[in-house]
């Protein structure tokens, strides 16, 4: 990716149609300061606009953490108006990931706490090492989640789990997070990268318009009544029939071969 040099805190690597975005502040456990939020916003905007990228993987540098939260050194000095702007900045960036229209996989090694958990929840799939620890510890700092945590946790895991995690601030292990529906898969730590890239490659081989329809229908359907959601699903389904990929997918099935989806 040509803009890689423009990022101070992100590493970017393309593997075929998969863009791997690494938050690179391992000495601060990849904590999210303003600059990181801005760079993440920009990198995902670029992904949205680049048809050669079909899937993104988001990860943290180092062995210890995906992301250990918003940067507490910055947080400590915020005025109320700065805090509002910081919260909205993070929320908008994460909403951008959620509505990207391409699958984003969070690859979680070690800690995904506070803003790190919120970031992971704005991704579409979460695959974690068995050493992962997740939670919303903001209460211990005298604040609450400000990057969508109360809302996305509620939608993913329900009211009881959300209140428990946010009110106590206690982290939970990967197995418990999996049971609550916060993680899609847990794998041994040494297999995390291979398993994540295999999943990403599988999604990158799928028909992009159909992926987009699924992402949008689930997102929109989760936020409106069932009739509006069903109508959206119908429209997204119909749009797919206008693609060459749909013709290729059905033809390949009938010819008993693997489809090759070109994204048109
Ligand atoms: N913001 C800023 N810096 C952070 C950070 C954060 N959210 N999380 C970790 N760091 C920094 C530490 O200050 C330390 O920096 P230093 O070496 O310059 O002192 C470095 O990252 C390593 O962290 P450390 O606490 O020494 O590692 P640990 O293994 O002892 O503990 C955690 C790991 C994750 C349990 C601990 O770092 C922690 O509780 N972090 C904050 C989690 C949190 O409350 N997140 C929500 C923020 S709203």
XYZ file of C-alpha atoms and ligand atoms in Angstrom:
312
model
C 0.000 0.000 0.000
C 1.533 3.312 -1.075
C 0.365 5.267 1.986
C 2.142 2.953 4.436
C 4.910 5.461 5.014
C 2.328 8.058 6.047
C 1.442 6.184 9.232
C 3.394 6.703 12.397
C 1.664 4.110 14.559
C 0.380 1.560 12.046
C 2.087 -1.125 10.011
C 0.384 -2.104 6.779
C 0.902 -5.287 4.835
C -1.033 -6.679 1.885
C -1.282 -10.404 1.275
C -3.172 -10.743 -1.971
C -6.597 -9.198 -1.291
C -6.129 -9.145 2.506
C -4.840 -5.975 4.149
C -3.245 -6.537 7.540
C -3.293 -3.471 9.781
C -1.068 -3.644 12.875
C -1.316 -1.060 15.644
C 2.319 -0.556 16.471
C 2.832 0.853 19.971
C 3.903 -2.334 21.744
C 5.728 -0.416 24.502
C 2.323 1.060 25.473
C 0.446 -2.170 24.772
C -0.910 -0.484 21.610
C -3.006 2.011 23.591
C -5.226 4.220 21.471
C -4.205 7.865 21.524
C -5.706 10.516 19.225
C -3.122 9.929 16.520
C -3.807 6.205 16.439
C -7.549 6.871 16.157
C -6.948 9.236 13.250
C -4.627 6.834 11.481
C -7.102 3.984 11.901
C -9.850 6.187 10.471
C -7.681 6.971 7.462
C -6.515 3.435 6.851
C -10.053 2.069 6.881
C -11.262 4.839 4.577
C -8.551 3.808 2.142
C -9.621 0.159 2.456
C -13.224 1.101 1.718
C -12.186 2.863 -1.473
C -9.720 0.264 -2.751
C -11.381 -2.526 -4.742
C -8.210 -4.617 -4.614
C -8.730 -5.047 -0.843
C -11.529 -7.463 0.014
C -10.836 -8.238 3.680
C -8.939 -6.559 6.514
C -7.241 -8.031 9.556
C -6.672 -5.761 12.546
C -4.057 -6.732 15.122
C -1.734 -5.303 17.732
C 2.053 -5.463 17.648
C 3.923 -7.616 20.148
C 2.975 -10.653 22.174
C 1.192 -9.005 25.092
C -1.784 -7.131 23.720
C -4.214 -6.499 20.926
C -4.921 -3.085 22.487
C -4.894 -2.304 26.241
C -7.379 0.537 25.916
C -7.553 4.225 25.300
C -4.309 5.959 26.185
C -4.682 6.664 29.902
C -1.944 9.327 29.832
C -4.046 11.304 27.345
C -7.304 10.486 29.084
C -6.024 11.831 32.387
C -5.647 15.340 30.970
C -8.929 15.682 29.075
C -11.343 18.534 29.722
C -15.051 17.693 29.302
C -15.162 19.153 25.796
C -11.952 17.366 24.814
C -13.389 14.173 26.269
C -16.517 14.585 24.145
C -14.384 15.071 21.028
C -12.154 12.115 21.918
C -15.167 9.874 22.468
C -16.785 10.950 19.194
C -13.519 10.579 17.306
C -13.190 6.981 18.482
C -16.868 6.216 17.971
C -16.857 7.542 14.410
C -13.733 5.638 13.468
C -15.190 2.416 14.888
C -18.544 3.023 13.223
C -16.562 3.394 9.988
C -15.145 -0.094 10.508
C -18.566 -1.494 11.351
C -20.099 -0.025 8.194
C -17.080 -0.666 5.959
C -18.918 -3.110 3.692
C -15.912 -5.478 3.738
C -15.194 -8.019 6.475
C -12.783 -6.913 9.179
C -11.323 -9.581 11.461
C -9.893 -8.637 14.856
C -6.955 -10.905 15.700
C -6.660 -10.819 19.490
C -3.529 -11.844 21.312
C -3.316 -11.047 25.016
C -5.181 -8.031 26.322
C -8.167 -6.442 24.593
C -9.288 -4.045 27.293
C -11.412 -0.908 27.315
C -11.007 0.825 23.945
C -9.270 -2.320 22.706
C -12.370 -4.383 23.387
C -14.501 -1.652 21.846
C -12.318 -1.660 18.743
C -12.516 -5.451 18.500
C -16.305 -5.312 18.846
C -16.563 -2.874 15.934
C -14.899 -5.537 13.759
C -17.130 -8.168 12.178
C -15.333 -11.257 13.473
C -13.072 -11.802 16.473
C -10.553 -14.615 16.604
C -8.466 -14.858 19.744
C -5.512 -16.700 21.202
C -6.279 -18.850 24.209
C -4.299 -16.362 26.344
C -6.648 -13.474 25.500
C -8.089 -11.363 28.301
C -10.930 -9.012 27.527
C -12.950 -6.546 29.507
C -14.169 -3.023 30.102
C -12.070 -1.762 33.055
C -12.938 1.929 32.640
C -14.882 1.912 35.913
C -11.547 1.492 37.709
C -10.480 4.860 36.289
C -13.697 6.588 37.297
C -15.153 6.686 33.787
C -17.196 4.449 31.518
C -16.603 3.031 28.052
C -16.675 5.934 25.599
C -16.033 4.275 22.224
C -19.322 2.394 21.940
C -18.619 -0.284 24.544
C -21.903 -0.010 26.383
C -23.794 -0.297 23.096
C -21.887 -2.969 21.176
C -21.359 -5.178 24.212
C -25.094 -4.952 24.879
C -25.888 -6.044 21.339
C -23.321 -8.849 21.309
C -23.678 -10.309 24.773
C -26.904 -8.947 26.270
C -27.706 -6.784 29.244
C -26.578 -9.054 32.077
C -23.069 -9.638 30.741
C -22.678 -6.009 29.707
C -23.597 -4.697 33.111
C -21.365 -7.207 34.846
C -18.321 -6.420 32.689
C -18.791 -2.648 32.791
C -19.849 -2.332 36.444
C -17.127 -4.583 37.864
C -14.389 -3.777 35.329
C -13.026 -7.285 35.859
C -11.419 -8.884 32.810
C -12.560 -12.305 31.619
C -10.577 -15.034 29.896
C -10.983 -16.190 26.308
C -13.172 -19.172 27.165
C -15.673 -17.046 29.105
C -15.677 -14.420 26.349
C -16.360 -17.151 23.791
C -19.257 -18.462 25.874
C -20.726 -14.945 26.001
C -20.528 -14.615 22.221
C -17.798 -11.969 22.337
C -15.331 -14.158 20.432
C -16.030 -16.194 17.321
C -13.096 -18.551 17.715
C -10.317 -19.355 20.179
C -7.128 -21.009 18.946
C -3.797 -21.887 20.602
C -1.616 -18.756 20.665
C 0.984 -20.206 18.305
C -1.721 -20.883 15.685
C -3.434 -17.513 15.899
C -1.818 -15.879 12.892
C -2.229 -18.865 10.561
C -5.835 -19.412 11.615
C -6.671 -15.730 11.148
C -5.026 -15.509 7.740
C -6.749 -18.705 6.605
C -10.108 -17.246 7.600
C -9.242 -13.968 5.876
C -8.203 -15.779 2.685
C -11.444 -17.743 2.711
C -13.468 -14.529 2.925
C -11.273 -12.825 0.315
C -12.180 -15.591 -2.142
C -15.918 -14.996 -1.668
C -18.075 -12.721 -3.821
C -17.592 -9.144 -2.514
C -21.106 -7.947 -3.297
C -22.615 -10.880 -1.420
C -20.278 -10.250 1.527
C -21.353 -6.655 1.533
C -25.029 -7.582 1.420
C -24.592 -9.861 4.424
C -22.641 -7.266 6.427
C -25.142 -4.518 5.675
C -28.246 -6.646 6.201
C -27.044 -7.954 9.555
C -25.921 -4.479 10.637
C -29.066 -2.688 9.528
C -31.358 -5.526 10.557
C -29.829 -5.464 14.019
C -30.738 -1.820 14.401
C -34.286 -1.646 12.994
C -37.525 -3.595 13.062
C -37.754 -6.979 11.351
C -39.885 -5.760 8.443
C -37.377 -3.086 7.455
C -34.557 -5.603 7.920
C -36.306 -8.168 5.725
C -36.920 -5.547 3.055
C -33.232 -4.589 3.123
C -32.292 -8.251 2.795
C -34.546 -8.596 -0.255
C -32.964 -5.598 -1.947
C -29.412 -6.759 -1.181
C -30.277 -10.250 -2.449
C -31.682 -8.783 -5.673
C -28.581 -6.623 -6.244
C -26.408 -9.755 -6.148
C -28.260 -11.189 -9.152
C -26.899 -8.307 -11.246
C -23.273 -9.400 -10.644
C -21.052 -11.593 -12.785
C -19.990 -13.243 -9.539
C -23.513 -14.542 -8.999
C -23.528 -16.001 -12.498
C -20.092 -17.521 -11.870
C -21.131 -18.961 -8.490
C -24.252 -20.673 -9.789
C -22.557 -21.839 -13.011
C -19.577 -23.271 -11.108
C -21.932 -25.229 -8.864
C -23.731 -26.741 -11.839
C -20.397 -27.523 -13.549
C -19.089 -29.092 -10.318
C -16.058 -26.811 -10.027
C -14.833 -24.147 -7.622
C -16.062 -20.645 -8.456
C -13.636 -17.817 -9.152
C -15.155 -14.544 -7.959
C -13.674 -11.494 -9.627
C -15.620 -8.891 -7.710
C -17.729 -7.581 -10.569
N -2.847 3.655 28.209
C -1.588 4.100 28.276
N -0.549 3.312 28.576
C -0.805 2.028 28.824
C -2.086 1.495 28.786
C -3.139 2.379 28.462
N -4.413 1.951 28.367
N -2.040 0.182 29.099
C -0.744 -0.099 29.316
N 0.018 1.022 29.156
C 1.460 1.164 29.279
C 1.919 1.143 30.736
O 1.765 2.427 31.312
C 3.347 0.726 30.568
O 4.090 1.832 30.129
P 5.536 2.167 30.793
O 6.364 0.953 30.550
O 6.004 3.373 30.037
O 5.280 2.409 32.245
C 3.290 -0.261 29.412
O 2.087 0.056 28.698
C 3.216 -1.711 29.837
O 2.102 -1.852 30.702
P 2.209 -2.504 32.180
O 1.074 -2.001 32.987
O 3.581 -2.293 32.738
O 2.032 -4.046 31.822
P 1.479 -5.188 32.790
O 1.750 -6.475 32.094
O 1.996 -5.017 34.159
O -0.114 -4.954 32.853
C -2.283 -4.469 31.940
C -0.895 -5.100 31.698
C -3.027 -4.531 30.624
C -3.039 -5.295 33.008
C -2.114 -3.026 32.419
O -1.243 -2.347 31.524
C -3.405 -2.226 32.451
O -4.203 -2.422 33.354
N -3.617 -1.325 31.483
C -4.752 -0.421 31.443
C -5.997 -1.156 31.033
C -7.172 -0.189 31.069
O -7.594 0.270 32.102
N -7.707 0.099 29.876
C -8.838 0.989 29.739
C -8.381 2.367 29.432
S -9.758 3.494 29.273
